[in-house]
Coordinates of C-alpha atoms in Angstrom, one line a residue:
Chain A
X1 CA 220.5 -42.9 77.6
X2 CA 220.5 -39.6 76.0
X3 CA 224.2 -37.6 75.4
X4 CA 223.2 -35.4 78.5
X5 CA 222.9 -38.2 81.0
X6 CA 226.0 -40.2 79.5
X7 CA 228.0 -36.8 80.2
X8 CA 226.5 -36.6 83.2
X9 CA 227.7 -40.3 84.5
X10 CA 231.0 -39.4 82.9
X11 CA 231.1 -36.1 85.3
X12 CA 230.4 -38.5 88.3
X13 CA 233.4 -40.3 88.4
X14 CA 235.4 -39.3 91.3
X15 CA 239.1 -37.8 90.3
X16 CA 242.4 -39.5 90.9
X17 CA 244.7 -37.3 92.6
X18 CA 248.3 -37.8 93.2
X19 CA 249.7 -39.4 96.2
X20 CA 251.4 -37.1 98.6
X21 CA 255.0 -38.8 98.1
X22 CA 254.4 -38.5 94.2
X23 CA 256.5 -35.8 93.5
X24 CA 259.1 -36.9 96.0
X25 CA 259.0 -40.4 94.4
X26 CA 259.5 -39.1 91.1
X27 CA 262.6 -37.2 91.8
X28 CA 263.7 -40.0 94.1
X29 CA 264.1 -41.9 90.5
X30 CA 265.5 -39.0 88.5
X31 CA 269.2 -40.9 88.7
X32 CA 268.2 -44.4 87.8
X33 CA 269.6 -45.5 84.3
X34 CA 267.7 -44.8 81.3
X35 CA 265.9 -48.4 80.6
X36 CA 267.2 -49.4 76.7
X37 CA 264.9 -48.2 73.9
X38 CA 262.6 -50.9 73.4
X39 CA 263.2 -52.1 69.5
X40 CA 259.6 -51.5 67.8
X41 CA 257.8 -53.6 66.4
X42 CA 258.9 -53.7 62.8
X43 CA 262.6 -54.1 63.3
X44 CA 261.8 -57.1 65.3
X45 CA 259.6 -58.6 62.4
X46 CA 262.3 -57.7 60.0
X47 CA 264.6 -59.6 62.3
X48 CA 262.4 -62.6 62.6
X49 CA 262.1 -62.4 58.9
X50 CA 266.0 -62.5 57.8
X51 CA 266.6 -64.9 60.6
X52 CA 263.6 -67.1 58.7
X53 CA 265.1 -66.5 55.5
X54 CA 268.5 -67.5 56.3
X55 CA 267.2 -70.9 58.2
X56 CA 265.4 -71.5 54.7
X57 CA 268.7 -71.5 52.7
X58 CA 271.5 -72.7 55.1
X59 CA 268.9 -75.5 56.5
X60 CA 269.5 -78.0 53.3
X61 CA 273.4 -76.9 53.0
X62 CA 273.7 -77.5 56.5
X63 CA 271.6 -81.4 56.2
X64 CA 274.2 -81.8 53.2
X65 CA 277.1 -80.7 54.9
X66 CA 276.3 -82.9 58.1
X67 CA 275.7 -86.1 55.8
X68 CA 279.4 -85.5 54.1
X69 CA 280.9 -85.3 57.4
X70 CA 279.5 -88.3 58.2
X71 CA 281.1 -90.2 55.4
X72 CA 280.2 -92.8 53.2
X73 CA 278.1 -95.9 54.4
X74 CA 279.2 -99.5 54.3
X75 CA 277.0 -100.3 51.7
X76 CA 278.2 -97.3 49.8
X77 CA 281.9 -98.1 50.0
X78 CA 281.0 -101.9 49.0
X79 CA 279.1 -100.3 45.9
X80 CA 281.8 -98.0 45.0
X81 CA 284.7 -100.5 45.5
X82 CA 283.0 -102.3 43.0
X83 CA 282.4 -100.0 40.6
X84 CA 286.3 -99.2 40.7
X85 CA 286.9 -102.8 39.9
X86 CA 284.6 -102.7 37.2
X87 CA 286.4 -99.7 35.6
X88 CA 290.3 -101.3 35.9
X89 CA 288.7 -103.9 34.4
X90 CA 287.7 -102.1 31.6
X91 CA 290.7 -100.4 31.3
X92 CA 292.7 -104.1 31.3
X93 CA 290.6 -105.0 28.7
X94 CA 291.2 -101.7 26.5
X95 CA 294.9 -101.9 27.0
X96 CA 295.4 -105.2 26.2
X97 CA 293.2 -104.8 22.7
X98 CA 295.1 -101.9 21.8
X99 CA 298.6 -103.8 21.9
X100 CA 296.9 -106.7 19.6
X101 CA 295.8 -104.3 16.7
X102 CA 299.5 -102.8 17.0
X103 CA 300.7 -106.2 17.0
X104 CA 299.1 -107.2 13.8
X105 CA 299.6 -103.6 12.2
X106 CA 302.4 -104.1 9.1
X107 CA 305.3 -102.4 8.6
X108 CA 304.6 -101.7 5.2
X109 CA 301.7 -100.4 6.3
X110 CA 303.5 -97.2 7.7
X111 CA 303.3 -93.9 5.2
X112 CA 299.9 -94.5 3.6
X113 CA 297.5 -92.0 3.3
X114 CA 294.1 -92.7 3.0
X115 CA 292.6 -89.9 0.5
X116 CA 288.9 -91.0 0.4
X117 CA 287.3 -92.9 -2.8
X118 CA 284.1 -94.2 -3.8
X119 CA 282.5 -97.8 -4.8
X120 CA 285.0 -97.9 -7.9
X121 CA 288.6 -96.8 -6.7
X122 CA 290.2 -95.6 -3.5
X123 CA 292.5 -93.1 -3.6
X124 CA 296.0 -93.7 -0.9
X125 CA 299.1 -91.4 -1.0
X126 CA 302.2 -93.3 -0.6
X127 CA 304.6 -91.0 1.1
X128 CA 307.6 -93.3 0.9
X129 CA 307.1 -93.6 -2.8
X130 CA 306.1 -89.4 -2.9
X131 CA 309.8 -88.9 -1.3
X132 CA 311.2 -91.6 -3.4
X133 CA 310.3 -89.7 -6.6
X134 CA 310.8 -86.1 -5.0
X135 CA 314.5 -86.9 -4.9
X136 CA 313.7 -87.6 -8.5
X137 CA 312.5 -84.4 -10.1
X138 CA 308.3 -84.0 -10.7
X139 CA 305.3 -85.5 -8.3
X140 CA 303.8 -88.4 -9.8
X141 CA 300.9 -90.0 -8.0
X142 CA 299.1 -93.0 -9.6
X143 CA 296.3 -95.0 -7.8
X144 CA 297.2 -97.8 -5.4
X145 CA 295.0 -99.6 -5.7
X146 CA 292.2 -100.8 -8.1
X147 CA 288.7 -102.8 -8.0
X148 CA 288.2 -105.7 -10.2
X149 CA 287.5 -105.9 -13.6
X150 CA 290.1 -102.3 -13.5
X151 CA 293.1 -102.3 -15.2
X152 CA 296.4 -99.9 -15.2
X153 CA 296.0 -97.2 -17.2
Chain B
X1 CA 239.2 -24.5 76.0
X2 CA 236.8 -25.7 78.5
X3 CA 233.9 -23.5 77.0
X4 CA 231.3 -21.5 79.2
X5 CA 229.3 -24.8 79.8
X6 CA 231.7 -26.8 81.3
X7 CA 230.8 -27.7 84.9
X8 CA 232.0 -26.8 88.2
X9 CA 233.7 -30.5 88.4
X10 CA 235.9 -29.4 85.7
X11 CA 236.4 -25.8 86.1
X12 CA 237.8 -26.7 88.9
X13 CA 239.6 -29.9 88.7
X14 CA 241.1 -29.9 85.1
X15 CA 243.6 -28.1 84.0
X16 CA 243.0 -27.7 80.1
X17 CA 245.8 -26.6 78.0
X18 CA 245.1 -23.0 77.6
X19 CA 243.8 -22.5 81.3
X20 CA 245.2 -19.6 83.6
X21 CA 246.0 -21.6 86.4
X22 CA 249.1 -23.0 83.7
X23 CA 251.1 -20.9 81.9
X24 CA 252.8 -21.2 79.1
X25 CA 255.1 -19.0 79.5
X26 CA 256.2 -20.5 83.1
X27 CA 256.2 -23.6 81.6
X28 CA 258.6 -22.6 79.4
X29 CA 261.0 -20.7 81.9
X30 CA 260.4 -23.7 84.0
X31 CA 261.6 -26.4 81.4
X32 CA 264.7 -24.1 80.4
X33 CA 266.2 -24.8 83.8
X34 CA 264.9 -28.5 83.8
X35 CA 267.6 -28.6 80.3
X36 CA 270.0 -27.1 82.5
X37 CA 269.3 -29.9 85.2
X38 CA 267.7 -27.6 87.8
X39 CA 265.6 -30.7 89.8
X40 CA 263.6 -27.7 91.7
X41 CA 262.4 -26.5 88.6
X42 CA 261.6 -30.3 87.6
X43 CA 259.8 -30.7 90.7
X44 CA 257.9 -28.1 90.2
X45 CA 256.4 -28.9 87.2
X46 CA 255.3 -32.2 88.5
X47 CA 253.5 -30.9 91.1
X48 CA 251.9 -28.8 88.5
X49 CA 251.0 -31.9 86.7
X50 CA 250.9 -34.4 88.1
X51 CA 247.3 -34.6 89.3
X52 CA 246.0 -34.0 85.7
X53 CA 248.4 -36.9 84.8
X54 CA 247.0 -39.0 87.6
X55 CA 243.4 -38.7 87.3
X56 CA 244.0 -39.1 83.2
X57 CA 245.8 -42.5 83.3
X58 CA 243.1 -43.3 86.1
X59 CA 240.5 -42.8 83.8
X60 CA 242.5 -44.4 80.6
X61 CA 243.7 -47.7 82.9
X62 CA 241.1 -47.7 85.4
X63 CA 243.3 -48.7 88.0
X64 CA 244.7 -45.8 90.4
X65 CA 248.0 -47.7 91.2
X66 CA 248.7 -48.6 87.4
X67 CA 247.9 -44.9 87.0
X68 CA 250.5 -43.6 89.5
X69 CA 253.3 -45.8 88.3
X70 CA 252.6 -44.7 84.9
X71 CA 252.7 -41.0 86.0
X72 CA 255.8 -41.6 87.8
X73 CA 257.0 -43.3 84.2
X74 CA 255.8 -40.1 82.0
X75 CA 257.6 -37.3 84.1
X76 CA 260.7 -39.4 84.3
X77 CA 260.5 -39.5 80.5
X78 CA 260.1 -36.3 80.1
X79 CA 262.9 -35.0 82.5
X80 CA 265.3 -37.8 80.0
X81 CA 263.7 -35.8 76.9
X82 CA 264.2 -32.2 78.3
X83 CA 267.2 -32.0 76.2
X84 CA 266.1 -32.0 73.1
X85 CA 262.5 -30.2 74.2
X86 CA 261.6 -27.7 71.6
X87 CA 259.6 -24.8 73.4
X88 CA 256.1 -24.5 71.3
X89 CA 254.2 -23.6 73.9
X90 CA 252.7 -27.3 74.3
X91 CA 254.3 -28.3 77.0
X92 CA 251.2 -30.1 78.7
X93 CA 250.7 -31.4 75.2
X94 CA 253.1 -33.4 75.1
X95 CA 253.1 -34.3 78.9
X96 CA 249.8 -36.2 78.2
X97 CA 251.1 -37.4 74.5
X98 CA 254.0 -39.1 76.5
X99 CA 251.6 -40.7 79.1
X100 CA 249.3 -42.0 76.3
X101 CA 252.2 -43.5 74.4
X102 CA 253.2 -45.3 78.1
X103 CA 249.3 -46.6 78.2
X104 CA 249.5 -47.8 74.5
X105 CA 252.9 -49.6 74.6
X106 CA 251.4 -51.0 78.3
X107 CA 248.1 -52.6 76.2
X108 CA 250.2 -53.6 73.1
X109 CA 253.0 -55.4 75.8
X110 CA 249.9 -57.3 77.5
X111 CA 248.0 -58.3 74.4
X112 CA 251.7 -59.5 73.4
X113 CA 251.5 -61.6 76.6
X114 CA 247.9 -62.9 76.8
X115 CA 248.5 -64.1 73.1
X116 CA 251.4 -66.1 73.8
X117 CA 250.1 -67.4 76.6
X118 CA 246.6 -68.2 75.2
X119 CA 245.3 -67.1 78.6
X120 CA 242.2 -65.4 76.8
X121 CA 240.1 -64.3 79.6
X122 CA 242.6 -62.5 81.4
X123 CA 241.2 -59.0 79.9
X124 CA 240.4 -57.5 83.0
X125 CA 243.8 -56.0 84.4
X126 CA 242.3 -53.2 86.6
X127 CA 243.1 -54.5 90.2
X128 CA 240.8 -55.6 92.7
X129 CA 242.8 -53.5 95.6
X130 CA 240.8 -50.3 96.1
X131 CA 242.7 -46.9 95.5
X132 CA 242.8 -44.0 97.6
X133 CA 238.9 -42.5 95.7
X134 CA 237.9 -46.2 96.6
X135 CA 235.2 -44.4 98.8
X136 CA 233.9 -42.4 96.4
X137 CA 233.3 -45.2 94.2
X138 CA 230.7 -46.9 95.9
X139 CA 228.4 -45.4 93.6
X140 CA 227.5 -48.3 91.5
X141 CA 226.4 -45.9 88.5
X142 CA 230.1 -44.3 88.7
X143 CA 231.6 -48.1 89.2
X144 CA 230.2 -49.0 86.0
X145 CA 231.1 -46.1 84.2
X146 CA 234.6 -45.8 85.1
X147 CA 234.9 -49.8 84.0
X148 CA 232.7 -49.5 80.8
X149 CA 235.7 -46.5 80.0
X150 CA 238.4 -48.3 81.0
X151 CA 237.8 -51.6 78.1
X152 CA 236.4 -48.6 75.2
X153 CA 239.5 -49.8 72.6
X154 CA 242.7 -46.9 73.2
X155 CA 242.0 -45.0 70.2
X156 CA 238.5 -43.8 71.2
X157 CA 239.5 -43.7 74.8
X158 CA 242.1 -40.8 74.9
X159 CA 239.9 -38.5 73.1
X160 CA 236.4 -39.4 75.3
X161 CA 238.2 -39.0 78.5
X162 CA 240.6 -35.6 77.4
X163 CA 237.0 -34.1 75.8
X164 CA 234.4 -34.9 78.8
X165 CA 236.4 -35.7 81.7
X166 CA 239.6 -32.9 80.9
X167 CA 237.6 -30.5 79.4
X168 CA 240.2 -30.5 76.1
X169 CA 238.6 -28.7 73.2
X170 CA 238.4 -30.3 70.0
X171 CA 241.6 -28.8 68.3
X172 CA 243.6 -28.9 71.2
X173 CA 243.1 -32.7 71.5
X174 CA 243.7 -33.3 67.3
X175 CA 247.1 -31.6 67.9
X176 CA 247.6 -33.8 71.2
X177 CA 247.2 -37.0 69.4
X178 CA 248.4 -36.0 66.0
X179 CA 245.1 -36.3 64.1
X180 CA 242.2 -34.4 61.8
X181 CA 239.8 -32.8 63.9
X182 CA 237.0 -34.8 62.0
X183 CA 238.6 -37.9 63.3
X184 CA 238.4 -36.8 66.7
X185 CA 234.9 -35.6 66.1
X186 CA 234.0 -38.9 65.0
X187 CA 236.0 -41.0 67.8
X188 CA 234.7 -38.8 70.4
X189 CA 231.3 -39.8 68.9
X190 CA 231.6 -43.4 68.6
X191 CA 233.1 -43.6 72.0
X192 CA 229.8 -42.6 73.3
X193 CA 228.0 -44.5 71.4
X194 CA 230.0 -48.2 72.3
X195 CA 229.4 -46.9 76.2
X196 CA 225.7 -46.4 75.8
X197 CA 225.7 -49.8 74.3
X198 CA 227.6 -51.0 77.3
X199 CA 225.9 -49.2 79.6
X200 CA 222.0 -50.0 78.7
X201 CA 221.4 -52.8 80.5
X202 CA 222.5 -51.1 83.1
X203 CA 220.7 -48.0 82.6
X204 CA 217.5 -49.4 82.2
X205 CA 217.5 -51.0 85.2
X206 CA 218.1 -48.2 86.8
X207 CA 215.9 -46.0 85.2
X208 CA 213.0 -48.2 85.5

């Protein structure tokens, strides 16, 4: 089929007229509403898009949310309650240590200052016997203590 | 437009852009008073249309009813529009570009539809009730024709039917549809060539 004969065929095809009510018709419709714009195409993807990513992040808060709401379980609450006991426990225990070592702390032992020291001497600061000689005129300090085999000086 | 060779069937049935038979100028007074809501003057310029209209969306649907509702559709657009219509002289221009746009949303709405509704071999919407030119279709040759045009994909459509069937020249159809002359050049061209295909087995047979 050459160009000629497709115009041709084209050429044949009978024409579509209007009706005779067409112009009638038309204005007939002139005072119906305006149908809404339709919303193209890519604000609806965008749409579909934000309401995807917003499923996407408030989906797992949502799970989370809905599983606190729900409360604990029973075998949570049993596990938890014992935990607690546990941890008074713990605390009973620590209590009552700490009133033994205050218990056996001494008196005398108040006002001492550990200052450090090696394998040979360790060096205390007596601050009853620092206040003691204060009230006397001059600081003296002298070691407390001594390892064996170390006499006065 | 429609150059010395055009034939008879189009001298006398189209109405191409720059033809006498449309003015622009009375176009223009005529859509001035359509803006002021004159309904006469509206009317008028349907009736000056509205069988180019017709027979175009006949041609682009291949269905005459589809075609008349969609007429009906493109004036009452245009009366909504008149407001804002900027006299350029195109008035037909943009009569047609309005009724394309109807015929492309149309397509787009049922592919829309057949895709959700995976009914894949419901392609063929032209309707099986004969229109008023049923009569004259009973040439087979025309029959097959007017079908073979009607499924051609939209883009190659518009500018087939407004070149040979409107008698649109070249530039006046690249300004229509708002592209390069070359494109419609080459549409035009492979338009033809995708209803030859079509067409062959047809043509054979009856050329035999």
């Amino acid at each position: 089929m050459n160009d000629r004969q497709l115009q041709d065929l084209l050429r044949r095809i009978p024409r579509d007229d209007a009706r005779e009510d067409f112009r009638k018709r038309v204005l007939e419709r002139l005072d119906e509403p305006a149908p809404a714009p339709a919303v193209p195409v890519w604000a609806r993807a965008s749409l579909a898009a934000a309401a995807a990513l917003v499923m996407i992040v408030l989906a797992p808060w949502g799970i989370s949310f809905w599983n606190d709401s729900r409360g604990p379980s029973p075998h949570d609450r049993e596990r938890d309650r014992t935990a607690l006991a546990a941890l008074r426990a713990e605390r009973d225990s620590l209590e009552r240590e700490l009133r033994e070592i205050a218990a056996l702390a001494s008196p005398a032992d108040d006002g001492v200052i550990y200052l450090g020291g090696n394998d040979e001497v360790d060096l205390v600061f007596d601050l009853r016997s620092a206040a003691r000689l204060m009230g006397g005129g001059g600081a003296h300090v002298e070691p407390a203590s001594f390892s064996k085999g170390q006499g006065r000086p | 437009m429609a150059g010395g060779a055009r034939t008879e069937h189009l001298t006398e049935t189209a109405l191409p852009l720059s033809a006498g038979a449309v003015s622009p100028d009375a176009d223009a007074a005529l859509m001035a008073r359509v803006k002021q809501g004159d309904r006469e003057a509206f009317g008028t310029l349907v009736d000056r249309y509205k069988d180019q209209i017709v027979n175009y969306l006949a041609r682009l649907t291949g269905s005459t009813d589809r075609a008349h509702d969609l007429a009906q559709e493109t004036f009452l657009r245009l009366y909504r529009t008149a407001g804002r219509y900027e006299e350029r002289g195109q008035l037909a221009a943009l009569i047609y570009r309005i009724a394309t746009n109807l015929v492309r949303s149309e397509e787009r709405r049922a592919r829309r539809v057949r895709f959700f509704s995976f009914d894949f071999n419901s392609h063929d919407r032209r309707d099986a009730r004969p229109g008023p030119q049923a009569g004259l279709l009973r040439d087979e040759a025309t029959e097959r024709v007017s079908e073979a045009l009607a499924a051609l994909p939209l883009p190659f459509r518009v500018p087939l039917v407004l070149h040979e069937i409107e008698g649109w020249s070249v530039p006046e159809i690249a300004a229509s549809i708002e592209v390069p002359e070359g494109t419609v050049k080459s549409r035009i061209s492979r338009a033809k060539d995708k209803l030859r295909e079509t067409l062959a087995p047809y043509w054979q047979g009856v050329s035999r």
